[in-house]
PDB file of C-alpha atoms in Angstrom:
ATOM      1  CA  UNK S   1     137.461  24.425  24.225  1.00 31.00           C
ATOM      2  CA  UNK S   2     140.693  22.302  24.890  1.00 34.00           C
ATOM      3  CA  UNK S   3     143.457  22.387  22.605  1.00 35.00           C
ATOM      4  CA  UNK S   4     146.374  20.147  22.075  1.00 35.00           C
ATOM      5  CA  UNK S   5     148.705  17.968  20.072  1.00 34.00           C
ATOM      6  CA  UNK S   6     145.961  15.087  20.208  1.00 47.00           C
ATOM      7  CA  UNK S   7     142.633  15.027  20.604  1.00 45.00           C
ATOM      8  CA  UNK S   8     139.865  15.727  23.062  1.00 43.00           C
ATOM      9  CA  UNK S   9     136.508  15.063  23.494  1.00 42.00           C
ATOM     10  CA  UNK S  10     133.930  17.384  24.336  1.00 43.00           C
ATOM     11  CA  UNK S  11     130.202  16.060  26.023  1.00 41.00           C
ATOM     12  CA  UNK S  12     128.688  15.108  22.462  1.00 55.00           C
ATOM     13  CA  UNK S  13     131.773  12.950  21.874  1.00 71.00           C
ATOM     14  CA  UNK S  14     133.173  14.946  18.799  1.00 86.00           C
ATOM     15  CA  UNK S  15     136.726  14.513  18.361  1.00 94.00           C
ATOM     16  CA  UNK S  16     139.133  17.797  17.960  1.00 96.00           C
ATOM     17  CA  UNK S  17     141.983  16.589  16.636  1.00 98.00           C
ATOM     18  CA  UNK S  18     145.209  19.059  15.805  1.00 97.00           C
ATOM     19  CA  UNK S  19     147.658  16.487  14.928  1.00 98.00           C
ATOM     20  CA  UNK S  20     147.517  14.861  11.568  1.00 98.00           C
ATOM     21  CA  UNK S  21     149.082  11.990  12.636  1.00 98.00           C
ATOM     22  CA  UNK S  22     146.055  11.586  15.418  1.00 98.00           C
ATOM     23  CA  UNK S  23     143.683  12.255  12.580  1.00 98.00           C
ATOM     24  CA  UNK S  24     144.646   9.136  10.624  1.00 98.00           C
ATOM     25  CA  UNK S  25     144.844   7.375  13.574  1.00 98.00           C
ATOM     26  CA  UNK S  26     141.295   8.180  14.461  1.00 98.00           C
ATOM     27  CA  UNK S  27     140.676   6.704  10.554  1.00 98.00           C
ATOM     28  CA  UNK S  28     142.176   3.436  10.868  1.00 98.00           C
ATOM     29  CA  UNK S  29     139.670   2.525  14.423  1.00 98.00           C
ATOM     30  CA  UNK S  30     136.930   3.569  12.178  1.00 98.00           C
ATOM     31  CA  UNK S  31     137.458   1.231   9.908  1.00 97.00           C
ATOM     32  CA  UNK S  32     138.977  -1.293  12.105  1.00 98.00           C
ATOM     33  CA  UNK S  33     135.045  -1.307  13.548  1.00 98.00           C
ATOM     34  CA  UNK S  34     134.187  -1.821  10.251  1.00 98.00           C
ATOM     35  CA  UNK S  35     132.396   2.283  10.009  1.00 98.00           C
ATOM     36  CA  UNK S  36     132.812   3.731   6.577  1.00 98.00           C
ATOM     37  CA  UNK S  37     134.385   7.154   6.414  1.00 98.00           C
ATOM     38  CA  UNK S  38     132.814  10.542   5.089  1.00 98.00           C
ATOM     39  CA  UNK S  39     134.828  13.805   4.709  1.00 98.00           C
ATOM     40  CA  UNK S  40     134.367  17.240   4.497  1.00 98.00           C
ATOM     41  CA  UNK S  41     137.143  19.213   3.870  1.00 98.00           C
ATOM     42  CA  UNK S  42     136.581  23.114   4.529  1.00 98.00           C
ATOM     43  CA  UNK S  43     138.145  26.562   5.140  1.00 97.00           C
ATOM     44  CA  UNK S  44     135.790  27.034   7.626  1.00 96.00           C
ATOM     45  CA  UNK S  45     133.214  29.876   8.552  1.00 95.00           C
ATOM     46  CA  UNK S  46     130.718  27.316   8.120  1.00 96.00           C
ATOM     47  CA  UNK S  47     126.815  28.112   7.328  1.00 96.00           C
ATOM     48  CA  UNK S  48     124.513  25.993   6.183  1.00 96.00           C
ATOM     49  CA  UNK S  49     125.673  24.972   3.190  1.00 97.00           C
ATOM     50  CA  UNK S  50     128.920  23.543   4.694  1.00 97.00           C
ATOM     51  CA  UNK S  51     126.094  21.373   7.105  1.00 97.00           C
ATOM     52  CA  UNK S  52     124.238  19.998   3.977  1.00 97.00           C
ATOM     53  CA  UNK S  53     127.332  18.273   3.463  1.00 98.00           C
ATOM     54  CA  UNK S  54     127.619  16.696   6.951  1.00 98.00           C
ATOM     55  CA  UNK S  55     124.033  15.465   6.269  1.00 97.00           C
ATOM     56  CA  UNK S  56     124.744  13.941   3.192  1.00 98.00           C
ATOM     57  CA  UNK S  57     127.677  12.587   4.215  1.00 98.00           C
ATOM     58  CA  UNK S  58     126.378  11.036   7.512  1.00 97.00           C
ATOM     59  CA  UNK S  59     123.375   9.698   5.147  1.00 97.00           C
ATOM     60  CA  UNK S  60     126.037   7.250   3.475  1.00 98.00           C
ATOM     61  CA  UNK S  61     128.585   6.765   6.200  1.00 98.00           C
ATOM     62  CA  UNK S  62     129.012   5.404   9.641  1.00 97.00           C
ATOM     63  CA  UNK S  63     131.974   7.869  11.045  1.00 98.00           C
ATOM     64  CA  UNK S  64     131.743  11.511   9.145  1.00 98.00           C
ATOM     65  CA  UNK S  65     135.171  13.925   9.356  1.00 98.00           C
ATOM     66  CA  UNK S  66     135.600  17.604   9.039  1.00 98.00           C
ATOM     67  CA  UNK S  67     138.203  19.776   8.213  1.00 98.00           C
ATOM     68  CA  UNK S  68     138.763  23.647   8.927  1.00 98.00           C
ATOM     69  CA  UNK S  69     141.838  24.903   7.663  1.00 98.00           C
ATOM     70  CA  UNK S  70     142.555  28.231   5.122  1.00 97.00           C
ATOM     71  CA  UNK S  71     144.924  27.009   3.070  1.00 96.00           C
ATOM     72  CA  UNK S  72     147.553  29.484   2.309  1.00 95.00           C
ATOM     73  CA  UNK S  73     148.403  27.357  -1.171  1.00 96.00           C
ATOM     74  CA  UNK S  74     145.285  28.429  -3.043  1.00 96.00           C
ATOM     75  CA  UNK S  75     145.272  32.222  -2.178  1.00 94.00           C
ATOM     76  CA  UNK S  76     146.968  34.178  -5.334  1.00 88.00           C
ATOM     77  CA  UNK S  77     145.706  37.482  -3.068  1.00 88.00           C
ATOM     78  CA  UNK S  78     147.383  38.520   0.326  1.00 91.00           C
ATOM     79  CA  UNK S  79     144.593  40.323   1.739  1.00 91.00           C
ATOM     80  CA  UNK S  80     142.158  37.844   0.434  1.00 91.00           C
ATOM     81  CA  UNK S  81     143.894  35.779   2.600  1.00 93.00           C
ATOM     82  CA  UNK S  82     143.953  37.709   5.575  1.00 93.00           C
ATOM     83  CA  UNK S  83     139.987  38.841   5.320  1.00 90.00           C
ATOM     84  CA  UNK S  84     139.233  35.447   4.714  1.00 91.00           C
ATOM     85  CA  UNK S  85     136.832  34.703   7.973  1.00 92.00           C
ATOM     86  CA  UNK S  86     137.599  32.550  10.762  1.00 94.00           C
ATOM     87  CA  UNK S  87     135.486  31.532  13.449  1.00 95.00           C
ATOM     88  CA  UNK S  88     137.223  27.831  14.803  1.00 95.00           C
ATOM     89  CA  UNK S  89     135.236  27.914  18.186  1.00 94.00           C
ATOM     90  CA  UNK S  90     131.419  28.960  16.429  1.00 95.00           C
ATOM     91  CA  UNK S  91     132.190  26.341  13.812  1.00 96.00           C
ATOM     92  CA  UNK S  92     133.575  23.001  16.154  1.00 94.00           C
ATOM     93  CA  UNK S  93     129.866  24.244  17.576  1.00 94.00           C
ATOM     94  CA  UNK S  94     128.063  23.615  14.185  1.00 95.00           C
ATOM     95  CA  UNK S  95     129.310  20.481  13.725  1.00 96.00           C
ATOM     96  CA  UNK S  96     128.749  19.143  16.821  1.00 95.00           C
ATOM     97  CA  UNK S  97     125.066  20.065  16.437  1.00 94.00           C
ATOM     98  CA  UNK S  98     124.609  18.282  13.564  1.00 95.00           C
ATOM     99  CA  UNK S  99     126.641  15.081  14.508  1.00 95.00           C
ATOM    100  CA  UNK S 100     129.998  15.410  12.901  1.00 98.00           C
ATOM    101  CA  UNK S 101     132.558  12.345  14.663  1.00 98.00           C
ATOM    102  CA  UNK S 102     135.576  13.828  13.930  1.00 98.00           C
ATOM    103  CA  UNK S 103     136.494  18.070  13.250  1.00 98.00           C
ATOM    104  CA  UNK S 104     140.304  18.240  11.947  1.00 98.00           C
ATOM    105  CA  UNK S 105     142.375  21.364  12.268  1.00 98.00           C
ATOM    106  CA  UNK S 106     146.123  21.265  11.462  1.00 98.00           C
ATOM    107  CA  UNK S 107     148.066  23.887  11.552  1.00 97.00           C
ATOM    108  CA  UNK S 108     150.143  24.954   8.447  1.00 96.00           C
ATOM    109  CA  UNK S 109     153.271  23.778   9.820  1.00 97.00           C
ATOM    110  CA  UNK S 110     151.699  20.494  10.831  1.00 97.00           C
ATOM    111  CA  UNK S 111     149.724  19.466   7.624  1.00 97.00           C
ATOM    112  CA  UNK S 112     152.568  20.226   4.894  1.00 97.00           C
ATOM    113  CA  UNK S 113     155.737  18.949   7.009  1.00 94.00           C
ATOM    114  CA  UNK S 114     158.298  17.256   5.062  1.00 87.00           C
ATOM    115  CA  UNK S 115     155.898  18.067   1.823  1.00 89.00           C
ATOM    116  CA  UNK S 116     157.123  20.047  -0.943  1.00 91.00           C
ATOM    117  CA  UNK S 117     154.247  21.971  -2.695  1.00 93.00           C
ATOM    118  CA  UNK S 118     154.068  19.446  -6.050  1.00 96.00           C
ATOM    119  CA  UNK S 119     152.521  20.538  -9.607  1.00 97.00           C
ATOM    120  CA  UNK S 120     149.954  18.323 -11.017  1.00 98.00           C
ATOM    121  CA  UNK S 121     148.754  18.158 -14.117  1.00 97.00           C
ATOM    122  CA  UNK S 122     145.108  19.181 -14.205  1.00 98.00           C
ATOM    123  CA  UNK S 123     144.883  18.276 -18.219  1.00 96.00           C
ATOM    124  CA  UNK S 124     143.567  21.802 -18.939  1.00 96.00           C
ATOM    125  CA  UNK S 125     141.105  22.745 -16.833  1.00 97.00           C
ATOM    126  CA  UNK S 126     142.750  25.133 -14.502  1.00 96.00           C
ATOM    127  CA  UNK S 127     143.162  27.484 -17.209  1.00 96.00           C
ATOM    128  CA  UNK S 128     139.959  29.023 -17.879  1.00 97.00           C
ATOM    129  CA  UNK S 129     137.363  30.946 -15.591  1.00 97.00           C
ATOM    130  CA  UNK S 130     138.786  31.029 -12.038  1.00 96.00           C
ATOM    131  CA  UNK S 131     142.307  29.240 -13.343  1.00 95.00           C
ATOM    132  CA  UNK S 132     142.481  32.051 -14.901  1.00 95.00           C
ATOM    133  CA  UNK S 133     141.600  35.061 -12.843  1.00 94.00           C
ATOM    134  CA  UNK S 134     143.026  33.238  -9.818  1.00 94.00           C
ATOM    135  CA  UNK S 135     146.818  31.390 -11.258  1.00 94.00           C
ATOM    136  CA  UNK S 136     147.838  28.621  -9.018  1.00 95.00           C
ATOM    137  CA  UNK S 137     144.607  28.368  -7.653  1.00 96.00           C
ATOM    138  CA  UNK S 138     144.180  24.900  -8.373  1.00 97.00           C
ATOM    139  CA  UNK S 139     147.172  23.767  -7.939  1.00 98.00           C
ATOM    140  CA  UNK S 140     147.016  25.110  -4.897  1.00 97.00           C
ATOM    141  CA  UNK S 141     143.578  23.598  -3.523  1.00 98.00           C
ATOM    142  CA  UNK S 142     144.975  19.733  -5.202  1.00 98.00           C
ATOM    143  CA  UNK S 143     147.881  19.586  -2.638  1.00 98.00           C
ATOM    144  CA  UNK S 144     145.881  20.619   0.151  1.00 98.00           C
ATOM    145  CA  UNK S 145     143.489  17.965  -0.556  1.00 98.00           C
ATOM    146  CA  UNK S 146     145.778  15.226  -0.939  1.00 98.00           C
ATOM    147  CA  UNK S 147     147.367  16.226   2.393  1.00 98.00           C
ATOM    148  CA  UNK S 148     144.043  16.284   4.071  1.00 98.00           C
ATOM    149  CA  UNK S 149     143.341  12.544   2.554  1.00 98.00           C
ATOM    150  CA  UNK S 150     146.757  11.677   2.677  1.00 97.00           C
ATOM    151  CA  UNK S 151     146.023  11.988   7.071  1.00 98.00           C
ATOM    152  CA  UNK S 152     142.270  11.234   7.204  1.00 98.00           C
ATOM    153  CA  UNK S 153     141.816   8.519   4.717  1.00 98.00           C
ATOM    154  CA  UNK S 154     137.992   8.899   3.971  1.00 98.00           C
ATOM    155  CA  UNK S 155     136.565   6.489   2.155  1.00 98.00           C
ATOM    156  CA  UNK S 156     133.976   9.497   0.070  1.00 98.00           C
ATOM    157  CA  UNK S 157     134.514  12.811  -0.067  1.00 98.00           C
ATOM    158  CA  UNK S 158     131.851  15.526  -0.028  1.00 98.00           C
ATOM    159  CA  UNK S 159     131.947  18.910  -1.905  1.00 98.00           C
ATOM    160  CA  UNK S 160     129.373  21.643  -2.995  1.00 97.00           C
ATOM    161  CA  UNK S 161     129.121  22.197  -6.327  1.00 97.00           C
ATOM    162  CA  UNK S 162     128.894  25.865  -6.023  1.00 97.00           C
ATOM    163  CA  UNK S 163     132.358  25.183  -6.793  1.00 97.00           C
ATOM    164  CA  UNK S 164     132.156  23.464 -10.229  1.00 97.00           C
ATOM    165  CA  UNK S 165     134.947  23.642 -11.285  1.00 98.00           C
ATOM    166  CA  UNK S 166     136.951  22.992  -8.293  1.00 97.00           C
ATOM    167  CA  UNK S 167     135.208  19.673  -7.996  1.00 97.00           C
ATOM    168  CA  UNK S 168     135.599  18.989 -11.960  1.00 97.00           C
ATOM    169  CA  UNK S 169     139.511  19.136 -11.396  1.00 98.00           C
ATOM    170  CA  UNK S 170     139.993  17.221  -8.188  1.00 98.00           C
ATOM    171  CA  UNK S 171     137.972  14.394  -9.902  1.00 97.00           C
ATOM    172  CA  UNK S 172     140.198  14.209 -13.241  1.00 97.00           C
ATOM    173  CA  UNK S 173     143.121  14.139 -10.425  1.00 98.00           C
ATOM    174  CA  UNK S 174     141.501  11.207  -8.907  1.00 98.00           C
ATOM    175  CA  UNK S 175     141.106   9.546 -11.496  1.00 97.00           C
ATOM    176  CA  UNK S 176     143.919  10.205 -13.063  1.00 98.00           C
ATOM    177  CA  UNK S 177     146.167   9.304  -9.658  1.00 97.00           C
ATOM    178  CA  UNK S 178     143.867   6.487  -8.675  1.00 98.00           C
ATOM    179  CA  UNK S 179     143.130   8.370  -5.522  1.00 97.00           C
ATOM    180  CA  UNK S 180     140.891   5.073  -3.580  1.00 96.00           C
ATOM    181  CA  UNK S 181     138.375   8.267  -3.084  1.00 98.00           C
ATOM    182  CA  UNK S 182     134.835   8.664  -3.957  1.00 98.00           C
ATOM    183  CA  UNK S 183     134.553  12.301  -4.757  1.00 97.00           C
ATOM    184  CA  UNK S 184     130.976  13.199  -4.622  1.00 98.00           C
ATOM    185  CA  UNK S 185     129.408  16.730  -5.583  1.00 97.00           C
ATOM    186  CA  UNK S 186     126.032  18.098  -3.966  1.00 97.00           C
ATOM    187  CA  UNK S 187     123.848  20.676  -5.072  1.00 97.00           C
ATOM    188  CA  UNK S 188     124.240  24.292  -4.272  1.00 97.00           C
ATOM    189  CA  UNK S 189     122.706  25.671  -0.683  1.00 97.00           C
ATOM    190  CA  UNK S 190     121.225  28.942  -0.918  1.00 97.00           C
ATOM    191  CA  UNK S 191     119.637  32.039   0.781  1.00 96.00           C
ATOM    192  CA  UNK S 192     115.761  32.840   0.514  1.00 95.00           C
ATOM    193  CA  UNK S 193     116.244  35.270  -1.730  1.00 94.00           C
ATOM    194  CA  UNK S 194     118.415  33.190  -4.201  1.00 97.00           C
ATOM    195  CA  UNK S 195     122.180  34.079  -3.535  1.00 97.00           C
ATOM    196  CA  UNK S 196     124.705  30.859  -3.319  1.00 98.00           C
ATOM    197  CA  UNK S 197     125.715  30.303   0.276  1.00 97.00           C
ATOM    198  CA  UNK S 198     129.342  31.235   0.701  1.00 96.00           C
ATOM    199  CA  UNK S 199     131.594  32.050   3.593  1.00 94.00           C
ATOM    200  CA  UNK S 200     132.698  35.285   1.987  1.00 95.00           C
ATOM    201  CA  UNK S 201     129.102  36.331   2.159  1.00 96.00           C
ATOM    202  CA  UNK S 202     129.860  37.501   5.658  1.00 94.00           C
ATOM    203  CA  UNK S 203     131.954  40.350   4.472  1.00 94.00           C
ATOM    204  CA  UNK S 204     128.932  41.811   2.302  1.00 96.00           C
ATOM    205  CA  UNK S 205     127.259  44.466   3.508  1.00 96.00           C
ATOM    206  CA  UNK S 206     123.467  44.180   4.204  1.00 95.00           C
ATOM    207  CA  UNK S 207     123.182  46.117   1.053  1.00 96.00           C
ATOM    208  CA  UNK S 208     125.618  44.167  -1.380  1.00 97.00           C
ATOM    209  CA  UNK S 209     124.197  41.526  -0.034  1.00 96.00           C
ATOM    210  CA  UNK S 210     121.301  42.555  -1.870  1.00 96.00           C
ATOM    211  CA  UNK S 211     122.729  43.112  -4.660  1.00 96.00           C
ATOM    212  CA  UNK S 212     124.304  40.257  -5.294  1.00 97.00           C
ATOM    213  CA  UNK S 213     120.988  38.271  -6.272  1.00 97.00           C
ATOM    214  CA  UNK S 214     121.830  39.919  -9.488  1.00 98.00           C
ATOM    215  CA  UNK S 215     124.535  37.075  -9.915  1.00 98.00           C
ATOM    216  CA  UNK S 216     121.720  34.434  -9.341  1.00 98.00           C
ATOM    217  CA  UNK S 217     118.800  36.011 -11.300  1.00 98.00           C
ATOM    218  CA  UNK S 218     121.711  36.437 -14.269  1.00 98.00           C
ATOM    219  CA  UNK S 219     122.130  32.902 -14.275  1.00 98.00           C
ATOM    220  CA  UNK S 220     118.866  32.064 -14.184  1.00 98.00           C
ATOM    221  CA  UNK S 221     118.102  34.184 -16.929  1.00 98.00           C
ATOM    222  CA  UNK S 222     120.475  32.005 -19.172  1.00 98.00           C
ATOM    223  CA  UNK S 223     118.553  28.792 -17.917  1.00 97.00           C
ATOM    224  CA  UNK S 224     115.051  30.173 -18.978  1.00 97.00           C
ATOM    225  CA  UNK S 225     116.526  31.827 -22.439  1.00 96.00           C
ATOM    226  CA  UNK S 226     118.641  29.080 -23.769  1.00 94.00           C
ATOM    227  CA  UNK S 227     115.710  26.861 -23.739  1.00 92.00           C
ATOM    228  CA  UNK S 228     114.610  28.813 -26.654  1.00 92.00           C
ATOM    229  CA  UNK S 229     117.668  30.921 -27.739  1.00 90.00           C
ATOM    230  CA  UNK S 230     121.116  30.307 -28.781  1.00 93.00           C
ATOM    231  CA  UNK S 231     123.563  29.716 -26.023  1.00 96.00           C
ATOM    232  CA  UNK S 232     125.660  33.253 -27.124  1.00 96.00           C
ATOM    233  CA  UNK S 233     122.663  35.265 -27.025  1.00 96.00           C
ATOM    234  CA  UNK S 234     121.444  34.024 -23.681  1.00 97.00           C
ATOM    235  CA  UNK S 235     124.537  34.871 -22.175  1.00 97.00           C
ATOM    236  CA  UNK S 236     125.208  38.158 -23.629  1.00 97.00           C
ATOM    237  CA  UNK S 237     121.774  38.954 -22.507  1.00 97.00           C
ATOM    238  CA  UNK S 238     122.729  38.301 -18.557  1.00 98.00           C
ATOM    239  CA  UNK S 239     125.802  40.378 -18.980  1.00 98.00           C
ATOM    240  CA  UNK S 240     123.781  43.294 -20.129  1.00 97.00           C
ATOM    241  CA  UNK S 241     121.719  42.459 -16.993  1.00 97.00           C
ATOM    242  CA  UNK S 242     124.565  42.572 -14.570  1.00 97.00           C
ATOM    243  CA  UNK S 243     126.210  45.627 -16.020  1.00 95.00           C
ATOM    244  CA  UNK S 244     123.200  47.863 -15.385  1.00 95.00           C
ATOM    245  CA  UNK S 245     123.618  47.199 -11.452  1.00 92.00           C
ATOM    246  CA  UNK S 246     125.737  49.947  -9.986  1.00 89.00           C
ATOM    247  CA  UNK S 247     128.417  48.375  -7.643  1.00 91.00           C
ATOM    248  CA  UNK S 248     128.494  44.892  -9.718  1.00 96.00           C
ATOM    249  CA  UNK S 249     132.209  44.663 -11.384  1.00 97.00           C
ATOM    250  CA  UNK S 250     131.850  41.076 -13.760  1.00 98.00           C
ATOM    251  CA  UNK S 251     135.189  38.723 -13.660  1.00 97.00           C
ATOM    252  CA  UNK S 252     133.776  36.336 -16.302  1.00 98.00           C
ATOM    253  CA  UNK S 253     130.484  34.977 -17.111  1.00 98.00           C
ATOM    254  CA  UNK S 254     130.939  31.999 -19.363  1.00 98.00           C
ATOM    255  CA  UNK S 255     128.758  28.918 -20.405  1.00 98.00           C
ATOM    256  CA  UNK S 256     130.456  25.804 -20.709  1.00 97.00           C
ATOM    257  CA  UNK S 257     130.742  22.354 -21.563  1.00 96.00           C
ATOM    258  CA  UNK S 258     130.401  20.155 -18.248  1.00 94.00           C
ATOM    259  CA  UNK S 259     133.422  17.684 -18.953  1.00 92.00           C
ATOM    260  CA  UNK S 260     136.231  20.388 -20.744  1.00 95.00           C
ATOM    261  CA  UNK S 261     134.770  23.463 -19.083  1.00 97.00           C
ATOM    262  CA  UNK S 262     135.548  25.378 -22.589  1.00 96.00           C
ATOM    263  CA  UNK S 263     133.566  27.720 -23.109  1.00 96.00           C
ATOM    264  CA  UNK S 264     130.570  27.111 -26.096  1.00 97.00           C
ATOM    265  CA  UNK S 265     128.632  29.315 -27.526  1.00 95.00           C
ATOM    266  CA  UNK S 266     125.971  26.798 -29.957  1.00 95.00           C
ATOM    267  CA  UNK S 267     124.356  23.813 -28.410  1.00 94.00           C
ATOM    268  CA  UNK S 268     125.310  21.776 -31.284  1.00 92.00           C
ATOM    269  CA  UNK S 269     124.510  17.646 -30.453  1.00 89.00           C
ATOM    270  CA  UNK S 270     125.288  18.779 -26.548  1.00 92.00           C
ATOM    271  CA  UNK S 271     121.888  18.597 -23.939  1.00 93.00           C
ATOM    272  CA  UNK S 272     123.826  20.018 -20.899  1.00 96.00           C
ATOM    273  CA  UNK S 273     125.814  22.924 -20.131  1.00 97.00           C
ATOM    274  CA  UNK S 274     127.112  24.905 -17.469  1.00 98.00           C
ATOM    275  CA  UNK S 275     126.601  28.657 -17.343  1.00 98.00           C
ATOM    276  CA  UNK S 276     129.476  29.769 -14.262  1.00 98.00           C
ATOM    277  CA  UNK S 277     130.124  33.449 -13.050  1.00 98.00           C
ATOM    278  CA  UNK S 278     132.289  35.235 -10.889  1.00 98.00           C
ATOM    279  CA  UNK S 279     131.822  38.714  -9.980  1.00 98.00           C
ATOM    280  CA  UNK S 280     133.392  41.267  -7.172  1.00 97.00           C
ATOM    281  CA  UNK S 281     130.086  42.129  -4.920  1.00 97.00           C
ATOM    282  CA  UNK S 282     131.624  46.017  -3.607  1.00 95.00           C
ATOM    283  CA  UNK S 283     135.460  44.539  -2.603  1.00 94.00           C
ATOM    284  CA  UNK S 284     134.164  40.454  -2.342  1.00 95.00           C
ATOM    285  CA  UNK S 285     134.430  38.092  -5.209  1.00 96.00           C
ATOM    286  CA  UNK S 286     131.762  35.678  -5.287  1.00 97.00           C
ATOM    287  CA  UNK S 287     131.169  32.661  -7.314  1.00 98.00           C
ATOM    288  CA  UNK S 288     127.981  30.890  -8.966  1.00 98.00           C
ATOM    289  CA  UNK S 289     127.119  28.503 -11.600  1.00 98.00           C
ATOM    290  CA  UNK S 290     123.661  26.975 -12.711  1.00 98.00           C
ATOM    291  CA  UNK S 291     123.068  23.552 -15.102  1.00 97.00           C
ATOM    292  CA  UNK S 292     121.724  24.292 -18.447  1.00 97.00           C
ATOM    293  CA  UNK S 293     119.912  21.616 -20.093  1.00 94.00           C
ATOM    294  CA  UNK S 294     117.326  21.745 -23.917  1.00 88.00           C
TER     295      UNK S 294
END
């Protein structure tokens, strides 16, 4: 496909747009036509889960926008970095298919010019789970994200909430900034056979692949037990469960309260909880987190 400084249109009318400035100008004639703007801001190496959110966010808006850029800013790992896939022409292909208006894809150099990387506070929440396996993570993935708005101007956001917590910060920086954003989460896509749709699943091999249902059927095994058991118990029960598959190496596996993300042990007067893992799947770290409610 064409590339340039602009924009171009291909024959299903998407627009490809390199240069922020062309992005927000592709904003303001949305709205000027009086079309309500969705946005889906990505790293790309998009499966179906990624699409879910085009669908959702077409259901609510008139003009939908998509981002694909790997944002240097929230990779604490070099090589993570460098594995992490890409796959620009397969992906401006998705999106067309399923009627995205408008795919955005600055480079580095383009979306942070004349930005200085800026610390916000996140009131706490970065510093558990991934915060802290992953420092600067979060801080990392805010600034990107208010570039990306800063240039597209979307009137609601759209994010997965395989993510949690992720989308649990970026809304306390909303609010907290008075971001004119509606941040909206969606619920996790997954594979047949259980396992969270990620990008980084690409890197598995058919055979971690397989094993990595373990980080599912875990979870799942906290939803069932806490129904009936304490909160503690079910967990350390799904920890005994992942360390008896060979090949599994457990980050963290935590529940948690939904609004503080500390971690709780006792339901106490709570009725909802969130039971998160991350876990390296052979040399790829995946992600996955479940609702609990009594």
């Amino acid at each position: 496909f064409r590339r340039s400084c602009g924009s171009s249109k291909c024959a299903t009318d998407v627009e490809f747009i390199l240069n922020p400035s062309a992005a927000t100008a592709w904003s303001a004639v949305q709205r000027q036509n009086g079309r309500s703007v969705g946005f889906v801001p990505t790293m790309g190496a998009l499966h179906d889960g990624h699409m879910s959110l085009i669908v959702n966010a077409k259901s609510a808006n008139k003009a939908v926008a998509c981002s694909i850029f790997v944002n240097p800013l929230q990779f604490n790992n070099a090589e993570d970095l460098a594995n992490y896939p890409r796959q620009l022409a397969a992906d401006r292909e998705s999106l067309e298919r399923v009627g995205c208006d408008m795919v955005f894809a600055p480079s580095e150099i383009a979306l942070y010019a004349n930005h200085g990387v800026l610390t916000y506070d996140l009131n706490g929440l970065d510093k558990v789970m991934e915060g802290a396996s992953r420092p600067g993570h979060f801080q990392g993935v805010v600034n990107v994200v208010e570039r990306l708005f800063h240039y597209v101007r979307p009137n609601s956001t759209y994010f997965g909430e395989k993510d949690r917590q992720q989308l649990a910060i970026l809304r306390h920086v909303a609010n907290a900034l008075k971001w004119p954003v509606d941040m909206i989460g969606c619920p996790t896509m997954r594979e047949p056979n259980g396992l969270a749709m990620s990008s980084r699943n690409m890197r598995l091999s058919g055979e971690e692949r397989q094993r990595a249902t373990v980080l599912f059927r875990a979870l799942s095994s906290i939803q069932a037990a806490s129904t009936v058991a304490s909160l503690k118990a079910a967990k350390h029960s799904a920890i005994e469960m992942i360390l008896a598959h060979p090949g599994i190496k457990l980050d963290y596996l935590e529940t948690v309260d939904p609004l503080t993300l500390q971690p709780i042990m006792e339901w106490d007067m709570r009725n909802e909880a969130i039971a998160m893992i991350a876990a390296y799947v052979g040399k790829v770290r995946l992600i996955d987190n479940i609702t609990l409610r009594r």
